[in-house]
XYZ file of C-alpha atoms in Angstrom:
376
model
C -84.875 127.694 -95.940
C -84.112 123.969 -95.338
C -83.213 124.405 -91.680
C -86.341 126.416 -90.928
C -88.507 123.980 -92.888
C -87.251 120.982 -90.874
C -87.847 122.879 -87.638
C -91.454 123.543 -88.632
C -91.926 119.857 -89.475
C -90.779 118.552 -86.133
C -92.494 121.224 -84.032
C -96.079 119.867 -84.155
C -95.247 116.406 -82.830
C -93.073 117.772 -80.035
C -95.861 120.173 -79.113
C -98.510 117.435 -79.069
C -96.489 115.397 -76.556
C -97.159 117.864 -73.761
C -99.975 119.864 -75.307
C -102.056 120.108 -72.164
C -99.058 121.189 -70.091
C -97.885 124.073 -72.258
C -98.326 127.585 -71.054
C -98.430 129.244 -74.481
C -99.868 128.273 -77.859
C -97.653 126.464 -80.337
C -97.816 126.190 -84.107
C -99.834 123.220 -85.412
C -99.330 121.299 -88.587
C -98.583 117.934 -90.165
C -95.289 116.612 -88.790
C -93.325 113.429 -88.448
C -91.250 111.979 -85.630
C -87.780 113.473 -85.512
C -84.662 113.218 -83.465
C -85.289 116.778 -82.401
C -87.776 115.472 -79.881
C -85.130 113.499 -78.029
C -84.847 109.778 -77.508
C -88.263 108.152 -77.943
C -87.424 104.487 -78.515
C -90.023 102.066 -77.136
C -87.321 99.420 -76.811
C -85.988 101.014 -73.621
C -89.150 100.624 -71.459
C -89.819 97.140 -72.856
C -86.289 95.994 -72.019
C -86.470 97.523 -68.551
C -89.808 95.872 -67.773
C -88.679 92.403 -68.871
C -85.308 92.512 -67.127
C -86.849 94.011 -63.985
C -89.485 91.291 -63.789
C -86.924 88.506 -64.291
C -84.387 89.816 -61.778
C -86.853 90.700 -59.017
C -88.863 87.499 -59.466
C -85.694 85.419 -59.208
C -84.672 87.336 -56.098
C -88.078 86.743 -54.491
C -87.794 83.000 -55.156
C -84.306 82.801 -53.636
C -85.346 84.876 -50.609
C -88.391 82.659 -50.017
C -86.264 79.485 -50.168
C -83.673 80.944 -47.798
C -86.324 82.281 -45.416
C -87.876 78.826 -45.046
C -84.596 77.193 -44.029
C -84.224 76.686 -40.290
C -80.509 77.522 -40.319
C -81.304 81.013 -41.639
C -83.402 82.136 -38.669
C -80.762 84.684 -37.658
C -80.881 86.207 -41.126
C -84.622 86.523 -41.441
C -84.732 90.269 -40.778
C -82.299 90.951 -43.601
C -84.077 88.482 -45.888
C -87.372 90.244 -45.175
C -85.801 93.542 -46.198
C -84.390 92.128 -49.426
C -87.678 90.409 -50.263
C -89.638 93.610 -49.590
C -87.263 95.631 -51.753
C -87.572 93.111 -54.606
C -91.371 93.134 -54.262
C -91.442 96.949 -54.258
C -89.253 97.139 -57.361
C -91.325 94.462 -59.112
C -94.620 96.252 -58.494
C -93.051 99.534 -59.542
C -92.122 98.009 -62.903
C -95.472 96.245 -63.391
C -97.581 99.338 -62.663
C -95.645 101.934 -64.678
C -93.882 100.247 -67.613
C -97.075 99.033 -69.386
C -98.415 102.609 -69.335
C -95.234 103.983 -70.919
C -95.286 101.268 -73.586
C -98.953 101.990 -74.352
C -98.209 105.697 -74.845
C -95.402 104.861 -77.263
C -97.764 102.588 -79.191
C -100.271 105.468 -79.318
C -97.676 107.590 -81.165
C -96.809 109.511 -77.977
C -100.363 110.819 -77.602
C -101.191 110.450 -73.917
C -104.850 111.412 -74.471
C -105.448 108.207 -76.428
C -104.363 106.111 -73.452
C -105.786 108.374 -70.742
C -108.905 110.157 -71.999
C -110.235 110.539 -68.431
C -107.087 112.258 -67.118
C -106.812 110.009 -64.042
C -103.927 107.892 -65.297
C -101.329 110.651 -64.968
C -101.851 111.181 -61.204
C -101.840 107.391 -60.732
C -98.544 107.142 -62.612
C -97.058 109.955 -60.525
C -98.171 108.352 -57.262
C -96.551 105.066 -58.303
C -93.301 106.763 -59.304
C -93.084 108.705 -56.043
C -94.179 105.863 -53.756
C -91.967 103.122 -55.161
C -89.023 105.477 -55.600
C -89.046 106.708 -52.006
C -89.824 103.270 -50.567
C -86.897 101.692 -52.414
C -84.540 104.409 -51.179
C -85.656 104.118 -47.564
C -85.553 100.322 -47.643
C -81.957 100.575 -48.793
C -81.316 102.881 -45.820
C -83.061 100.456 -43.464
C -80.924 97.556 -44.695
C -77.738 99.607 -44.377
C -78.720 100.581 -40.814
C -79.586 96.978 -39.966
C -76.265 95.709 -41.279
C -74.259 98.400 -39.473
C -76.041 97.602 -36.196
C -75.429 93.873 -36.603
C -71.697 94.435 -37.125
C -71.003 97.231 -34.634
C -73.293 96.035 -31.803
C -73.983 92.315 -32.313
C -75.192 91.615 -28.758
C -77.822 94.356 -28.810
C -78.825 93.295 -32.313
C -79.235 89.664 -31.262
C -81.431 90.588 -28.293
C -83.621 93.295 -29.828
C -83.761 92.848 -33.603
C -86.767 90.586 -34.124
C -88.649 89.859 -37.338
C -91.714 91.608 -35.892
C -89.715 94.848 -35.632
C -88.556 94.445 -39.229
C -92.112 93.901 -40.457
C -93.357 96.978 -38.586
C -90.529 99.088 -40.012
C -91.237 97.950 -43.569
C -94.971 98.610 -43.136
C -94.163 102.105 -41.817
C -91.939 102.831 -44.823
C -94.659 101.729 -47.270
C -97.349 103.686 -45.426
C -95.405 106.932 -45.172
C -94.224 106.659 -48.779
C -97.791 106.265 -50.016
C -99.135 109.079 -47.834
C -96.468 111.454 -49.102
C -97.155 110.474 -52.727
C -100.863 111.217 -52.230
C -100.241 114.848 -51.202
C -101.062 116.166 -54.728
C -104.440 114.430 -54.463
C -105.034 116.565 -51.359
C -104.026 119.700 -53.266
C -100.359 119.939 -52.232
C -98.298 119.785 -55.411
C -99.179 118.357 -58.802
C -98.255 115.504 -61.139
C -97.871 116.447 -64.799
C -96.674 114.789 -67.976
C -92.948 115.012 -68.473
C -90.790 115.216 -71.567
C -91.290 113.603 -74.074
C -94.869 113.057 -72.843
C -94.619 109.336 -72.030
C -94.570 109.531 -68.238
C -95.841 111.609 -65.319
C -93.994 112.909 -62.303
C -93.814 115.831 -59.899
C -94.217 119.154 -61.696
C -90.674 120.254 -60.879
C -90.017 123.993 -61.040
C -93.695 125.003 -61.399
C -94.185 127.599 -58.658
C -97.713 128.521 -59.808
C -99.233 125.327 -58.345
C -100.162 125.503 -54.660
C -97.654 123.637 -52.485
C -95.697 122.369 -55.476
C -92.376 123.832 -54.390
C -92.753 122.251 -50.960
C -93.680 118.880 -52.462
C -90.881 118.731 -55.009
C -88.201 120.063 -52.655
C -89.262 117.621 -49.933
C -89.057 114.685 -52.342
C -85.546 115.656 -53.432
C -84.344 116.249 -49.866
C -85.826 112.965 -48.632
C -84.051 111.138 -51.432
C -80.730 112.835 -50.692
C -81.144 112.148 -46.965
C -81.758 108.473 -47.705
C -78.631 108.278 -49.865
C -76.536 109.909 -47.139
C -77.840 107.479 -44.500
C -77.130 104.483 -46.724
C -73.622 105.598 -47.630
C -72.776 106.567 -44.024
C -73.985 103.257 -42.568
C -72.154 101.258 -45.240
C -68.934 103.175 -44.559
C -69.302 102.432 -40.832
C -69.886 98.760 -41.639
C -66.838 98.568 -43.909
C -64.636 100.219 -41.284
C -65.860 97.867 -38.537
C -65.350 94.813 -40.732
C -61.779 95.808 -41.591
C -60.929 96.411 -37.916
C -62.468 93.109 -36.869
C -60.805 91.272 -39.725
C -57.371 92.528 -38.628
C -58.052 91.639 -35.002
C -58.982 88.076 -35.993
C -56.048 87.587 -38.359
C -54.434 84.184 -37.969
C -54.157 80.752 -39.476
C -57.235 79.096 -37.969
C -60.207 78.136 -40.079
C -62.434 80.608 -38.215
C -60.118 83.559 -38.912
C -59.767 82.605 -42.568
C -63.565 82.455 -42.810
C -63.792 85.942 -41.317
C -61.295 87.205 -43.850
C -63.182 85.734 -46.789
C -66.578 87.019 -45.652
C -65.110 90.449 -44.867
C -63.726 90.846 -48.387
C -66.970 89.633 -49.983
C -69.119 91.921 -47.870
C -66.939 94.990 -48.475
C -67.094 94.436 -52.245
C -70.869 94.053 -52.055
C -71.298 97.229 -49.983
C -69.122 99.217 -52.364
C -71.235 97.946 -55.262
C -74.452 98.947 -53.487
C -73.166 102.472 -52.839
C -71.970 102.931 -56.417
C -75.281 101.738 -57.892
C -77.367 103.966 -55.613
C -75.267 107.068 -56.229
C -75.086 106.567 -60.002
C -78.809 105.841 -60.352
C -80.276 108.455 -58.009
C -77.827 111.365 -57.724
C -78.483 112.743 -61.257
C -82.266 112.864 -60.744
C -82.200 114.359 -57.258
C -79.510 116.875 -58.160
C -81.267 117.924 -61.365
C -84.573 118.291 -59.501
C -82.990 120.768 -57.099
C -81.424 122.634 -60.031
C -84.727 122.806 -61.941
C -86.506 123.941 -58.778
C -83.922 126.687 -58.260
C -84.065 127.868 -61.889
C -87.840 127.202 -62.111
C -87.555 125.122 -65.277
C -90.682 122.989 -65.758
C -92.110 120.614 -68.339
C -94.013 123.552 -69.854
C -90.796 124.972 -71.222
C -89.716 121.541 -72.492
C -92.415 121.394 -75.154
C -91.982 125.059 -76.013
C -88.214 124.765 -76.399
C -88.646 121.687 -78.606
C -90.432 123.714 -81.237
C -88.307 126.860 -80.891
C -84.790 125.572 -80.218
C -82.885 128.283 -82.079
C -81.987 130.483 -79.100
C -79.293 129.620 -76.573
C -81.705 129.692 -73.616
C -84.139 127.319 -75.352
C -81.324 124.927 -76.143
C -80.275 124.972 -72.481
C -83.844 124.275 -71.386
C -84.143 121.409 -73.855
C -80.828 119.977 -72.621
C -82.174 119.984 -69.052
C -85.396 118.322 -70.186
C -83.555 115.592 -72.108
C -81.207 115.068 -69.174
C -84.241 114.841 -66.871
C -85.517 111.967 -69.033
C -82.114 110.260 -68.800
C -82.022 110.818 -65.028
C -85.446 109.220 -64.471
C -84.357 106.274 -66.607
C -81.299 105.859 -64.404
C -83.504 105.948 -61.297
C -85.770 103.334 -62.877
C -82.683 101.264 -63.692
C -82.078 101.009 -59.954
C -85.216 98.855 -59.721
C -83.538 96.371 -62.046
C -80.118 96.428 -60.390
C -81.315 96.170 -56.765
C -81.840 92.370 -56.662
C -78.486 91.798 -58.346
C -76.326 93.965 -56.105
C -78.074 92.792 -52.925
C -78.431 89.086 -53.655
C -77.916 87.564 -57.088
C -74.407 88.817 -57.890
C -73.196 87.539 -54.547
C -74.349 84.031 -55.382
C -73.061 84.032 -58.968
C -70.092 86.361 -59.421
C -68.957 87.858 -56.139
C -66.506 85.148 -55.110
C -64.807 85.269 -58.498
C -64.353 89.013 -58.049
C -62.948 88.375 -54.570
C -60.140 86.243 -55.977
C -59.088 89.239 -58.083
C -59.437 91.560 -55.081
C -57.183 89.224 -53.094
C -54.182 90.584 -55.005
C -54.582 94.002 -53.354
C -56.267 92.964 -50.097
C -54.719 92.199 -46.738
C -57.414 89.605 -46.137
C -56.836 86.290 -47.908
C -59.708 84.425 -49.578
C -60.288 80.736 -49.231
C -63.399 78.911 -50.276
C -64.336 77.149 -47.026
C -67.666 76.243 -45.556
C -69.332 78.934 -43.426
C -68.703 78.598 -39.720
C -71.175 79.239 -36.972
C -69.173 82.285 -35.843
C -69.714 84.042 -39.163
C -73.386 83.081 -39.280
C -73.920 84.657 -35.865
C -72.733 87.956 -37.347
C -75.371 87.722 -40.071
C -72.910 88.489 -42.839
C -74.882 87.984 -46.029
């Protein structure tokens, strides 16, 4: 039958993608690449690597120039955070994207790229470390901004660059230590559908400590998102209250109004990007953990996708691939929502927002009052 014949043709390739991860034998034969295996275009990782390198490199250059200026001494803590986030995202792209591209070039056969078997754990450590570090740096910046707005006197007296550097070092250290838990035997990194990347073996309860490791990663990510959103909401509320209290016709009050509108738009953009990029992955991880769906079933369902349950498993596996791509997209968008868009597009957006805002927007030179508040 034509339908059955096409299914037999696409089964071998799909099975080879995760051959070492499968829990039951699959039919072998001569097959060709098919859409039944999901989206396997090499253009996606190449585009992400190039755009990520350009955006984060540009952000690092701008942060370095701003950090060296004497008039930006009060903003150095925030600039350090942005620079560290851009550096984290840049290294995340440089260490993982070339591996994915190499696997695509090897016709999705991971063994050709990693005959020793050490590359998969390395890839998983990078994914976990840079993912968690980026999330917690976003939380640190949101906390720093909320503190600067709600308690400026305490912030001015206690928030030093040395404290910022220690906090960033702690985030990197804890992120790396957590990612290395599978090396110590707690959890496991395995190849994920369609066999071009490695990550936590979500839903695999047979591996020692794997449930603890995967659940902890998801909960840490969700906690970080909640902290970021909560702090940004507090900041927005405080800015609106202060903007109304300073309403008037003086140049200082008009400057407050302009910076308030710009900052609110930027914070809303940051929250939207974080939630869109990370919520699908973290939510799906918890769902796969609860239903115990793992990458083992992904390769099996690819070759036997006739039943309803197999189709549901394959849908989860394909959505997992889309979710990790969205999370990786956050590495590209970070420098833009935190820095570059503000310099290029934000003020144009503010003129549109002026139509529905109580705060008017005028393009005046920054006053010392606004600089003291570290509104970036």
